[in-house]
Amino acid sequence: MALQLVAVLAIIVVDNEIRVAHGLAVIIVGEDPASQVYVRNKKKDCDEVGFNSEVIALPENTEEKELLALIDTLNKREDIHGILVQLPLPKHINEDAVINTISPEKDVDAFHPENVGHIMIGDYTFLPCTPAGIMEMLKFYNISVAGKKCVVIGRSNIVGKPMALMLLEKNATVTIAHSRTKNLKELTKEADVVVVAIGKAKFVTEDMVKEGAVIVDVGINRIDGVLYGDVDFENVEKKASYITPVPGGVGPLTIAMLLLNTVTAFIEQNK
Ligand code: NAD
């Protein structure tokens, strides 16, 4: 659904000229197998909607200053509208330094502190892709969160925290749970909507959710080559009114939102 939306938006008119919103640079450092899969999927989806994407693969031993210099070059290139650095990075590279070097107007992941600040006050150009995809999905299925109890499990900067802010923006009553939360089950059993992003296979079980709850599973856990979410899907499905599968639920929407952010970046940079 969202991918088709992006495909339509990818061709726009600027100064009476029809142009294709191209120019996404994806940088990957090292050999992390999961990251390689994510980057391959991003490239595939970019090709599908006609974006001109560039994957730049750097070796594991790339120095931080080399990576920062590359980002600097991409910041200046007019044919590149969005820059994404696949995380996690090798331990010797400071992720914050990398995120801070990406020009905020090309920061299609919305991780730069300037963009994070905009999200905090509800005035933004980009939204982080995973929570933005989840909000699109809720909208698509006419699931209103206004006045509902929503529990977000996980407080990462890329999923949990922005997810909570976006639900709050839509008038939900939001609780953020994390590894130090006590009596998690008491919170989730009361929740109308549970979003889980912790990276622990089948962590949310049937006894933790209430009948008719909406369950959004962000987790991606690879065990013996098989992908599992953070939810015990087979059993929780029986109680949930809606539930997202892994794979095939939140993941594809994340990439669709990345493409949408690239279109937005293109439009903003061509104003
Ligand atoms: P993270 O790995 O940075 O942090 C994990 C979070 O889970 C922490 O905030 C921690 O407090 C919390 N946590 C850990 N154990 C817990 C417990 N027992 N009870 C409650 N909370 C607990 O988080 P992340 O980067 O948001 O990733 C989480 C998962 O989501 C991973 O599996 C990741 O692969 C997946 N992910 C998927 C997508 C997608 O597009 N589908 C995007 C991003 C992340």
PDB file of C-alpha atoms and ligand atoms in Angstrom:
ATOM      1  CA  MET A   1       0.000   0.000   0.000  1.00  0.00           C
ATOM      2  CA  ALA A   2       2.589   2.535   1.116  1.00  0.00           C
ATOM      3  CA  LEU A   3       4.999   1.456  -1.601  1.00  0.00           C
ATOM      4  CA  GLN A   4       2.408   2.281  -4.263  1.00  0.00           C
ATOM      5  CA  LEU A   5       1.904   5.683  -2.667  1.00  0.00           C
ATOM      6  CA  VAL A   6       5.616   6.366  -2.962  1.00  0.00           C
ATOM      7  CA  ALA A   7       5.647   5.228  -6.577  1.00  0.00           C
ATOM      8  CA  VAL A   8       3.013   7.821  -7.422  1.00  0.00           C
ATOM      9  CA  LEU A   9       4.803  10.573  -5.559  1.00  0.00           C
ATOM     10  CA  ALA A  10       8.170   9.751  -7.097  1.00  0.00           C
ATOM     11  CA  ILE A  11       7.336  11.703 -10.237  1.00  0.00           C
ATOM     12  CA  ILE A  12       6.687  15.341  -9.502  1.00  0.00           C
ATOM     13  CA  VAL A  13       6.615  18.639 -11.348  1.00  0.00           C
ATOM     14  CA  VAL A  14       9.237  21.255 -10.502  1.00  0.00           C
ATOM     15  CA  ASP A  15       9.163  24.509 -12.495  1.00  0.00           C
ATOM     16  CA  ASN A  16       6.876  22.892 -15.102  1.00  0.00           C
ATOM     17  CA  GLU A  17       9.379  20.087 -15.600  1.00  0.00           C
ATOM     18  CA  ILE A  18       8.569  16.460 -14.815  1.00  0.00           C
ATOM     19  CA  ARG A  19      11.372  15.002 -12.710  1.00  0.00           C
ATOM     20  CA  VAL A  20      11.984  11.741 -10.925  1.00  0.00           C
ATOM     21  CA  ALA A  21      12.791  12.047  -7.235  1.00  0.00           C
ATOM     22  CA  HIS A  22      15.990  10.130  -7.200  1.00  0.00           C
ATOM     23  CA  GLY A  23      19.130  10.299  -5.152  1.00  0.00           C
ATOM     24  CA  LEU A  24      19.253   8.078  -2.090  1.00  0.00           C
ATOM     25  CA  ALA A  25      22.726   7.120  -0.885  1.00  0.00           C
ATOM     26  CA  VAL A  26      22.920   4.143   1.465  1.00  0.00           C
ATOM     27  CA  ILE A  27      26.227   3.563   3.224  1.00  0.00           C
ATOM     28  CA  ILE A  28      27.047   0.224   4.812  1.00  0.00           C
ATOM     29  CA  VAL A  29      30.236  -0.401   6.753  1.00  0.00           C
ATOM     30  CA  GLY A  30      31.406  -3.952   7.398  1.00  0.00           C
ATOM     31  CA  GLU A  31      29.907  -7.387   6.854  1.00  0.00           C
ATOM     32  CA  ASP A  32      26.996  -7.634   9.322  1.00  0.00           C
ATOM     33  CA  PRO A  33      24.695 -10.179   7.597  1.00  0.00           C
ATOM     34  CA  ALA A  34      21.416  -8.637   8.840  1.00  0.00           C
ATOM     35  CA  SER A  35      22.512  -5.163   7.698  1.00  0.00           C
ATOM     36  CA  GLN A  36      23.402  -6.547   4.292  1.00  0.00           C
ATOM     37  CA  VAL A  37      19.896  -7.987   3.935  1.00  0.00           C
ATOM     38  CA  TYR A  38      18.305  -4.660   4.964  1.00  0.00           C
ATOM     39  CA  VAL A  39      20.453  -2.697   2.525  1.00  0.00           C
ATOM     40  CA  ARG A  40      19.695  -5.157  -0.298  1.00  0.00           C
ATOM     41  CA  ASN A  41      15.957  -4.806   0.378  1.00  0.00           C
ATOM     42  CA  LYS A  42      16.206  -1.016   0.390  1.00  0.00           C
ATOM     43  CA  LYS A  43      18.025  -1.067  -2.960  1.00  0.00           C
ATOM     44  CA  LYS A  44      15.436  -3.483  -4.415  1.00  0.00           C
ATOM     45  CA  ASP A  45      12.532  -1.248  -3.347  1.00  0.00           C
ATOM     46  CA  CYS A  46      14.313   1.866  -4.647  1.00  0.00           C
ATOM     47  CA  ASP A  47      14.728   0.166  -8.023  1.00  0.00           C
ATOM     48  CA  GLU A  48      11.074  -0.880  -7.991  1.00  0.00           C
ATOM     49  CA  VAL A  49       9.828   2.703  -7.670  1.00  0.00           C
ATOM     50  CA  GLY A  50      12.440   4.134 -10.049  1.00  0.00           C
ATOM     51  CA  PHE A  51      14.727   5.863  -7.568  1.00  0.00           C
ATOM     52  CA  ASN A  52      18.361   6.303  -8.392  1.00  0.00           C
ATOM     53  CA  SER A  53      19.880   4.720  -5.321  1.00  0.00           C
ATOM     54  CA  GLU A  54      23.552   4.299  -4.620  1.00  0.00           C
ATOM     55  CA  VAL A  55      24.821   1.688  -2.199  1.00  0.00           C
ATOM     56  CA  ILE A  56      28.284   2.482  -0.900  1.00  0.00           C
ATOM     57  CA  ALA A  57      29.824  -0.546   0.826  1.00  0.00           C
ATOM     58  CA  LEU A  58      32.892   0.181   2.931  1.00  0.00           C
ATOM     59  CA  PRO A  59      35.174  -2.347   4.619  1.00  0.00           C
ATOM     60  CA  GLU A  60      34.923  -3.095   8.367  1.00  0.00           C
ATOM     61  CA  ASN A  61      38.232  -1.297   9.067  1.00  0.00           C
ATOM     62  CA  THR A  62      37.087   2.016   7.551  1.00  0.00           C
ATOM     63  CA  GLU A  63      38.245   4.889   9.746  1.00  0.00           C
ATOM     64  CA  GLU A  64      35.672   7.247  11.233  1.00  0.00           C
ATOM     65  CA  LYS A  65      37.213  10.255   9.519  1.00  0.00           C
ATOM     66  CA  GLU A  66      36.943   8.539   6.104  1.00  0.00           C
ATOM     67  CA  LEU A  67      33.252   7.889   6.699  1.00  0.00           C
ATOM     68  CA  LEU A  68      32.654  11.481   7.854  1.00  0.00           C
ATOM     69  CA  ALA A  69      34.474  12.777   4.754  1.00  0.00           C
ATOM     70  CA  LEU A  70      32.269  10.609   2.516  1.00  0.00           C
ATOM     71  CA  ILE A  71      29.111  11.949   4.202  1.00  0.00           C
ATOM     72  CA  ASP A  72      30.425  15.472   3.720  1.00  0.00           C
ATOM     73  CA  THR A  73      30.829  14.819  -0.008  1.00  0.00           C
ATOM     74  CA  LEU A  74      27.299  13.370  -0.226  1.00  0.00           C
ATOM     75  CA  ASN A  75      25.934  16.369   1.704  1.00  0.00           C
ATOM     76  CA  LYS A  76      27.256  18.597  -1.086  1.00  0.00           C
ATOM     77  CA  ARG A  77      26.078  16.493  -4.043  1.00  0.00           C
ATOM     78  CA  GLU A  78      22.967  17.945  -5.702  1.00  0.00           C
ATOM     79  CA  ASP A  79      21.904  14.588  -7.151  1.00  0.00           C
ATOM     80  CA  ILE A  80      21.747  12.994  -3.693  1.00  0.00           C
ATOM     81  CA  HIS A  81      18.668  14.028  -1.705  1.00  0.00           C
ATOM     82  CA  GLY A  82      18.762  11.477   1.065  1.00  0.00           C
ATOM     83  CA  ILE A  83      21.625   9.867   2.984  1.00  0.00           C
ATOM     84  CA  LEU A  84      21.253   6.785   5.145  1.00  0.00           C
ATOM     85  CA  VAL A  85      24.013   5.128   7.120  1.00  0.00           C
ATOM     86  CA  GLN A  86      23.031   1.573   8.013  1.00  0.00           C
ATOM     87  CA  LEU A  87      23.337   0.953  11.758  1.00  0.00           C
ATOM     88  CA  PRO A  88      24.925  -0.597  13.728  1.00  0.00           C
ATOM     89  CA  LEU A  89      28.398   0.617  12.776  1.00  0.00           C
ATOM     90  CA  PRO A  90      31.630  -1.143  13.754  1.00  0.00           C
ATOM     91  CA  LYS A  91      32.555  -0.375  17.381  1.00  0.00           C
ATOM     92  CA  HIS A  92      35.473   1.937  16.528  1.00  0.00           C
ATOM     93  CA  ILE A  93      33.117   4.399  14.788  1.00  0.00           C
ATOM     94  CA  ASN A  94      31.106   6.844  16.887  1.00  0.00           C
ATOM     95  CA  GLU A  95      27.486   6.601  15.722  1.00  0.00           C
ATOM     96  CA  ASP A  96      26.547  10.007  17.124  1.00  0.00           C
ATOM     97  CA  ALA A  97      29.377  11.687  15.206  1.00  0.00           C
ATOM     98  CA  VAL A  98      28.143  10.020  12.013  1.00  0.00           C
ATOM     99  CA  ILE A  99      24.482  10.953  12.555  1.00  0.00           C
ATOM    100  CA  ASN A 100      25.446  14.534  13.422  1.00  0.00           C
ATOM    101  CA  THR A 101      27.448  14.870  10.190  1.00  0.00           C
ATOM    102  CA  ILE A 102      24.520  14.042   7.907  1.00  0.00           C
ATOM    103  CA  SER A 103      22.957  17.283   6.753  1.00  0.00           C
ATOM    104  CA  PRO A 104      19.545  17.541   8.524  1.00  0.00           C
ATOM    105  CA  GLU A 105      17.755  18.135   5.199  1.00  0.00           C
ATOM    106  CA  LYS A 106      19.200  14.875   3.808  1.00  0.00           C
ATOM    107  CA  ASP A 107      18.660  12.916   7.023  1.00  0.00           C
ATOM    108  CA  VAL A 108      15.928  10.599   5.673  1.00  0.00           C
ATOM    109  CA  ASP A 109      16.176   8.366   8.759  1.00  0.00           C
ATOM    110  CA  ALA A 110      15.302  11.417  10.941  1.00  0.00           C
ATOM    111  CA  PHE A 111      17.994  10.563  13.497  1.00  0.00           C
ATOM    112  CA  HIS A 112      19.818  13.930  13.475  1.00  0.00           C
ATOM    113  CA  PRO A 113      19.240  15.848  16.748  1.00  0.00           C
ATOM    114  CA  GLU A 114      17.744  18.754  14.779  1.00  0.00           C
ATOM    115  CA  ASN A 115      15.093  16.469  13.268  1.00  0.00           C
ATOM    116  CA  VAL A 116      14.539  14.712  16.605  1.00  0.00           C
ATOM    117  CA  GLY A 117      13.870  18.134  18.146  1.00  0.00           C
ATOM    118  CA  HIS A 118      11.319  18.929  15.436  1.00  0.00           C
ATOM    119  CA  ILE A 119       9.490  15.671  16.155  1.00  0.00           C
ATOM    120  CA  MET A 120       9.406  16.529  19.863  1.00  0.00           C
ATOM    121  CA  ILE A 121       7.402  19.700  19.144  1.00  0.00           C
ATOM    122  CA  GLY A 122       5.233  18.106  16.452  1.00  0.00           C
ATOM    123  CA  ASP A 123       6.680  20.210  13.619  1.00  0.00           C
ATOM    124  CA  TYR A 124       8.661  18.053  11.242  1.00  0.00           C
ATOM    125  CA  THR A 125       9.764  17.340   7.705  1.00  0.00           C
ATOM    126  CA  PHE A 126      10.846  13.753   8.287  1.00  0.00           C
ATOM    127  CA  LEU A 127       9.676  11.135  10.724  1.00  0.00           C
ATOM    128  CA  PRO A 128      11.748   8.091  11.684  1.00  0.00           C
ATOM    129  CA  CYS A 129      10.770   5.355   9.247  1.00  0.00           C
ATOM    130  CA  THR A 130       9.664   2.504  11.523  1.00  0.00           C
ATOM    131  CA  PRO A 131       7.271   4.426  13.791  1.00  0.00           C
ATOM    132  CA  ALA A 132       6.054   6.477  10.798  1.00  0.00           C
ATOM    133  CA  GLY A 133       5.225   3.228   8.985  1.00  0.00           C
ATOM    134  CA  ILE A 134       3.323   1.987  12.023  1.00  0.00           C
ATOM    135  CA  MET A 135       1.273   5.198  12.185  1.00  0.00           C
ATOM    136  CA  GLU A 136       0.472   4.841   8.443  1.00  0.00           C
ATOM    137  CA  MET A 137      -0.613   1.267   9.026  1.00  0.00           C
ATOM    138  CA  LEU A 138      -2.905   2.229  11.927  1.00  0.00           C
ATOM    139  CA  LYS A 139      -4.423   4.947   9.746  1.00  0.00           C
ATOM    140  CA  PHE A 140      -4.905   2.533   6.830  1.00  0.00           C
ATOM    141  CA  TYR A 141      -6.875   0.140   9.061  1.00  0.00           C
ATOM    142  CA  ASN A 142      -8.880   2.988  10.633  1.00  0.00           C
ATOM    143  CA  ILE A 143      -7.449   2.250  14.061  1.00  0.00           C
ATOM    144  CA  SER A 144      -7.726   5.432  16.069  1.00  0.00           C
ATOM    145  CA  VAL A 145      -5.462   5.686  19.105  1.00  0.00           C
ATOM    146  CA  ALA A 146      -7.119   8.805  20.531  1.00  0.00           C
ATOM    147  CA  GLY A 147      -7.930   8.238  24.184  1.00  0.00           C
ATOM    148  CA  LYS A 148      -6.597   4.665  23.998  1.00  0.00           C
ATOM    149  CA  LYS A 149      -4.052   3.121  26.333  1.00  0.00           C
ATOM    150  CA  CYS A 150      -0.910   2.388  24.322  1.00  0.00           C
ATOM    151  CA  VAL A 151       2.122   0.599  25.719  1.00  0.00           C
ATOM    152  CA  VAL A 152       5.401   0.877  23.823  1.00  0.00           C
ATOM    153  CA  ILE A 153       7.921  -1.742  24.941  1.00  0.00           C
ATOM    154  CA  GLY A 154      11.461  -0.564  24.176  1.00  0.00           C
ATOM    155  CA  ARG A 155      12.905   2.951  24.456  1.00  0.00           C
ATOM    156  CA  SER A 156      15.426   3.139  21.617  1.00  0.00           C
ATOM    157  CA  ASN A 157      16.004   6.437  19.843  1.00  0.00           C
ATOM    158  CA  ILE A 158      15.017   4.907  16.518  1.00  0.00           C
ATOM    159  CA  VAL A 159      11.794   3.120  17.466  1.00  0.00           C
ATOM    160  CA  GLY A 160      10.511   3.269  21.055  1.00  0.00           C
ATOM    161  CA  LYS A 161      10.899   6.952  21.911  1.00  0.00           C
ATOM    162  CA  PRO A 162       9.671   8.428  18.591  1.00  0.00           C
ATOM    163  CA  MET A 163       6.848   5.847  18.513  1.00  0.00           C
ATOM    164  CA  ALA A 164       5.640   7.080  21.903  1.00  0.00           C
ATOM    165  CA  LEU A 165       5.782  10.717  20.737  1.00  0.00           C
ATOM    166  CA  MET A 166       3.820   9.977  17.581  1.00  0.00           C
ATOM    167  CA  LEU A 167       1.113   8.091  19.481  1.00  0.00           C
ATOM    168  CA  LEU A 168       0.948  10.972  21.950  1.00  0.00           C
ATOM    169  CA  GLU A 169       0.587  13.408  19.034  1.00  0.00           C
ATOM    170  CA  LYS A 170      -2.520  11.422  18.049  1.00  0.00           C
ATOM    171  CA  ASN A 171      -3.916  11.765  21.569  1.00  0.00           C
ATOM    172  CA  ALA A 172      -3.137   8.312  22.924  1.00  0.00           C
ATOM    173  CA  THR A 173      -2.322   7.780  26.594  1.00  0.00           C
ATOM    174  CA  VAL A 174       1.165   6.353  26.281  1.00  0.00           C
ATOM    175  CA  THR A 175       3.316   4.281  28.601  1.00  0.00           C
ATOM    176  CA  ILE A 176       6.905   3.478  27.659  1.00  0.00           C
ATOM    177  CA  ALA A 177       8.204   0.229  29.136  1.00  0.00           C
ATOM    178  CA  HIS A 178      11.817  -0.950  29.062  1.00  0.00           C
ATOM    179  CA  SER A 179      14.201  -3.478  30.569  1.00  0.00           C
ATOM    180  CA  ARG A 180      13.895  -1.959  34.067  1.00  0.00           C
ATOM    181  CA  THR A 181      10.095  -1.753  34.037  1.00  0.00           C
ATOM    182  CA  LYS A 182       8.512  -3.648  36.900  1.00  0.00           C
ATOM    183  CA  ASN A 183       5.346  -5.707  36.407  1.00  0.00           C
ATOM    184  CA  LEU A 184       5.274  -5.268  32.643  1.00  0.00           C
ATOM    185  CA  LYS A 185       2.396  -7.728  32.312  1.00  0.00           C
ATOM    186  CA  GLU A 186       0.148  -5.492  34.438  1.00  0.00           C
ATOM    187  CA  LEU A 187       0.715  -2.676  31.953  1.00  0.00           C
ATOM    188  CA  THR A 188       0.318  -4.699  28.769  1.00  0.00           C
ATOM    189  CA  LYS A 189      -2.836  -6.466  29.997  1.00  0.00           C
ATOM    190  CA  GLU A 190      -4.531  -3.065  30.250  1.00  0.00           C
ATOM    191  CA  ALA A 191      -3.336  -1.834  26.861  1.00  0.00           C
ATOM    192  CA  ASP A 192      -5.545  -1.294  23.815  1.00  0.00           C
ATOM    193  CA  VAL A 193      -2.437  -1.087  21.638  1.00  0.00           C
ATOM    194  CA  VAL A 194       0.932  -2.739  22.316  1.00  0.00           C
ATOM    195  CA  VAL A 195       3.984  -1.862  20.210  1.00  0.00           C
ATOM    196  CA  VAL A 196       6.988  -4.032  20.998  1.00  0.00           C
ATOM    197  CA  ALA A 197      10.550  -3.276  19.833  1.00  0.00           C
ATOM    198  CA  ILE A 198      13.052  -5.049  22.054  1.00  0.00           C
ATOM    199  CA  GLY A 199      14.743  -7.769  19.983  1.00  0.00           C
ATOM    200  CA  LYS A 200      13.673 -10.804  22.063  1.00  0.00           C
ATOM    201  CA  ALA A 201      11.956 -13.590  20.137  1.00  0.00           C
ATOM    202  CA  LYS A 202       8.368 -14.425  21.240  1.00  0.00           C
ATOM    203  CA  PHE A 203       8.707 -12.202  24.328  1.00  0.00           C
ATOM    204  CA  VAL A 204       5.080 -11.012  24.349  1.00  0.00           C
ATOM    205  CA  THR A 205       2.895 -13.988  25.185  1.00  0.00           C
ATOM    206  CA  GLU A 206      -0.852 -14.592  25.145  1.00  0.00           C
ATOM    207  CA  ASP A 207      -1.240 -14.044  28.902  1.00  0.00           C
ATOM    208  CA  MET A 208       0.286 -10.546  28.575  1.00  0.00           C
ATOM    209  CA  VAL A 209      -2.368  -9.069  26.271  1.00  0.00           C
ATOM    210  CA  LYS A 210      -6.042  -8.320  26.622  1.00  0.00           C
ATOM    211  CA  GLU A 211      -8.746  -9.666  24.360  1.00  0.00           C
ATOM    212  CA  GLY A 212      -9.141  -7.497  21.238  1.00  0.00           C
ATOM    213  CA  ALA A 213      -5.866  -5.602  21.632  1.00  0.00           C
ATOM    214  CA  VAL A 214      -3.931  -4.294  18.633  1.00  0.00           C
ATOM    215  CA  ILE A 215      -0.438  -5.789  18.592  1.00  0.00           C
ATOM    216  CA  VAL A 216       2.394  -4.268  16.563  1.00  0.00           C
ATOM    217  CA  ASP A 217       5.546  -6.364  16.421  1.00  0.00           C
ATOM    218  CA  VAL A 218       8.716  -4.500  15.421  1.00  0.00           C
ATOM    219  CA  GLY A 219      11.231  -7.115  16.539  1.00  0.00           C
ATOM    220  CA  ILE A 220      13.430  -8.975  14.099  1.00  0.00           C
ATOM    221  CA  ASN A 221      15.158 -11.997  15.617  1.00  0.00           C
ATOM    222  CA  ARG A 222      17.020 -14.504  13.484  1.00  0.00           C
ATOM    223  CA  ILE A 223      17.275 -17.960  15.043  1.00  0.00           C
ATOM    224  CA  ASP A 224      18.869 -20.734  12.965  1.00  0.00           C
ATOM    225  CA  GLY A 225      18.131 -18.746   9.838  1.00  0.00           C
ATOM    226  CA  VAL A 226      14.421 -18.274  10.693  1.00  0.00           C
ATOM    227  CA  LEU A 227      12.957 -14.842  11.461  1.00  0.00           C
ATOM    228  CA  TYR A 228      10.827 -14.316  14.573  1.00  0.00           C
ATOM    229  CA  GLY A 229       9.229 -11.202  15.976  1.00  0.00           C
ATOM    230  CA  ASP A 230       9.094 -10.127  19.614  1.00  0.00           C
ATOM    231  CA  VAL A 231       5.570 -11.580  19.856  1.00  0.00           C
ATOM    232  CA  ASP A 232       4.534 -15.216  20.188  1.00  0.00           C
ATOM    233  CA  PHE A 233       2.440 -14.750  17.055  1.00  0.00           C
ATOM    234  CA  GLU A 234       0.569 -18.097  16.912  1.00  0.00           C
ATOM    235  CA  ASN A 235      -0.859 -17.750  20.408  1.00  0.00           C
ATOM    236  CA  VAL A 236      -1.271 -13.968  20.674  1.00  0.00           C
ATOM    237  CA  GLU A 237      -3.068 -13.921  17.312  1.00  0.00           C
ATOM    238  CA  LYS A 238      -6.011 -15.747  18.911  1.00  0.00           C
ATOM    239  CA  LYS A 239      -6.643 -12.827  21.281  1.00  0.00           C
ATOM    240  CA  ALA A 240      -5.667  -9.817  19.187  1.00  0.00           C
ATOM    241  CA  SER A 241      -8.064  -7.871  16.988  1.00  0.00           C
ATOM    242  CA  TYR A 242      -5.120  -6.919  14.757  1.00  0.00           C
ATOM    243  CA  ILE A 243      -1.558  -8.214  14.812  1.00  0.00           C
ATOM    244  CA  THR A 244       1.427  -7.657  12.511  1.00  0.00           C
ATOM    245  CA  PRO A 245       3.413 -10.685  11.313  1.00  0.00           C
ATOM    246  CA  VAL A 246       7.188 -11.030  11.206  1.00  0.00           C
ATOM    247  CA  PRO A 247       8.429 -11.051   8.520  1.00  0.00           C
ATOM    248  CA  GLY A 248       6.117  -8.988   6.320  1.00  0.00           C
ATOM    249  CA  GLY A 249       4.521  -6.565   8.783  1.00  0.00           C
ATOM    250  CA  VAL A 250       6.393  -3.508   9.981  1.00  0.00           C
ATOM    251  CA  GLY A 251       9.612  -4.170   7.992  1.00  0.00           C
ATOM    252  CA  PRO A 252       8.333  -3.406   4.467  1.00  0.00           C
ATOM    253  CA  LEU A 253       6.539  -0.292   5.758  1.00  0.00           C
ATOM    254  CA  THR A 254       9.815   0.964   7.207  1.00  0.00           C
ATOM    255  CA  ILE A 255      11.380   0.927   3.740  1.00  0.00           C
ATOM    256  CA  ALA A 256       8.283   2.529   2.197  1.00  0.00           C
ATOM    257  CA  MET A 257       8.598   5.406   4.673  1.00  0.00           C
ATOM    258  CA  LEU A 258      12.283   5.762   3.799  1.00  0.00           C
ATOM    259  CA  LEU A 259      11.297   6.216   0.161  1.00  0.00           C
ATOM    260  CA  LEU A 260       8.616   8.708   1.154  1.00  0.00           C
ATOM    261  CA  ASN A 261      11.175  10.677   3.200  1.00  0.00           C
ATOM    262  CA  THR A 262      13.461  10.718   0.155  1.00  0.00           C
ATOM    263  CA  VAL A 263      10.650  12.177  -1.953  1.00  0.00           C
ATOM    264  CA  THR A 264      10.048  14.796   0.756  1.00  0.00           C
ATOM    265  CA  ALA A 265      13.783  15.596   0.828  1.00  0.00           C
ATOM    266  CA  PHE A 266      13.785  15.978  -2.950  1.00  0.00           C
ATOM    267  CA  ILE A 267      10.803  18.347  -2.844  1.00  0.00           C
ATOM    268  CA  GLU A 268      12.292  20.417  -0.002  1.00  0.00           C
ATOM    269  CA  GLN A 269      15.648  20.706  -1.769  1.00  0.00           C
ATOM    270  CA  ASN A 270      14.013  21.765  -5.043  1.00  0.00           C
ATOM    271  CA  LYS A 271      11.695  24.398  -3.603  1.00  0.00           C
TER     272      LYS A 271
HETATM  273  P1  NAD B   1      17.458  -1.582  20.940  1.00  0.00           P
HETATM  274  O1  NAD B   1      18.017  -2.921  20.597  1.00  0.00           O
HETATM  275  O2  NAD B   1      18.277  -0.360  20.784  1.00  0.00           O
HETATM  276  O3  NAD B   1      16.958  -1.588  22.457  1.00  0.00           O
HETATM  277  C1  NAD B   1      16.152  -2.582  22.981  1.00  0.00           C
HETATM  278  C2  NAD B   1      15.136  -1.956  23.901  1.00  0.00           C
HETATM  279  O4  NAD B   1      14.396  -3.010  24.462  1.00  0.00           O
HETATM  280  C3  NAD B   1      15.757  -1.173  25.054  1.00  0.00           C
HETATM  281  O5  NAD B   1      15.108   0.075  25.167  1.00  0.00           O
HETATM  282  C4  NAD B   1      15.477  -2.038  26.285  1.00  0.00           C
HETATM  283  O6  NAD B   1      15.199  -1.269  27.449  1.00  0.00           O
HETATM  284  C5  NAD B   1      14.262  -2.818  25.860  1.00  0.00           C
HETATM  285  N1  NAD B   1      14.213  -4.127  26.492  1.00  0.00           N
HETATM  286  C6  NAD B   1      15.153  -5.094  26.452  1.00  0.00           C
HETATM  287  N2  NAD B   1      14.758  -6.158  27.181  1.00  0.00           N
HETATM  288  C7  NAD B   1      13.556  -5.857  27.688  1.00  0.00           C
HETATM  289  C8  NAD B   1      12.651  -6.525  28.529  1.00  0.00           C
HETATM  290  N3  NAD B   1      12.902  -7.748  28.995  1.00  0.00           N
HETATM  291  N4  NAD B   1      11.497  -5.900  28.858  1.00  0.00           N
HETATM  292  C9  NAD B   1      11.218  -4.678  28.410  1.00  0.00           C
HETATM  293  N5  NAD B   1      12.047  -3.983  27.597  1.00  0.00           N
HETATM  294  C10 NAD B   1      13.205  -4.562  27.251  1.00  0.00           C
HETATM  295  O7  NAD B   1      16.052  -1.426  20.192  1.00  0.00           O
HETATM  296  P2  NAD B   1      15.708  -1.183  18.649  1.00  0.00           P
HETATM  297  O8  NAD B   1      16.896  -0.721  17.898  1.00  0.00           O
HETATM  298  O9  NAD B   1      14.488  -0.359  18.698  1.00  0.00           O
HETATM  299  O10 NAD B   1      15.373  -2.642  18.106  1.00  0.00           O
HETATM  300  C11 NAD B   1      14.431  -3.475  18.719  1.00  0.00           C
HETATM  301  C12 NAD B   1      14.030  -4.587  17.772  1.00  0.00           C
HETATM  302  O11 NAD B   1      13.356  -4.040  16.658  1.00  0.00           O
HETATM  303  C13 NAD B   1      15.203  -5.380  17.214  1.00  0.00           C
HETATM  304  O12 NAD B   1      14.804  -6.720  17.050  1.00  0.00           O
HETATM  305  C14 NAD B   1      15.419  -4.747  15.848  1.00  0.00           C
HETATM  306  O13 NAD B   1      16.025  -5.640  14.925  1.00  0.00           O
HETATM  307  C15 NAD B   1      13.996  -4.441  15.459  1.00  0.00           C
HETATM  308  N6  NAD B   1      13.842  -3.360  14.485  1.00  0.00           N
HETATM  309  C16 NAD B   1      13.015  -3.603  13.427  1.00  0.00           C
HETATM  310  C17 NAD B   1      12.773  -2.617  12.494  1.00  0.00           C
HETATM  311  C18 NAD B   1      11.831  -2.904  11.357  1.00  0.00           C
HETATM  312  O14 NAD B   1      11.854  -2.203  10.373  1.00  0.00           O
HETATM  313  N7  NAD B   1      10.974  -3.901  11.480  1.00  0.00           N
HETATM  314  C19 NAD B   1      13.386  -1.372  12.623  1.00  0.00           C
HETATM  315  C20 NAD B   1      14.208  -1.133  13.737  1.00  0.00           C
HETATM  316  C21 NAD B   1      14.413  -2.139  14.666  1.00  0.00           C
END
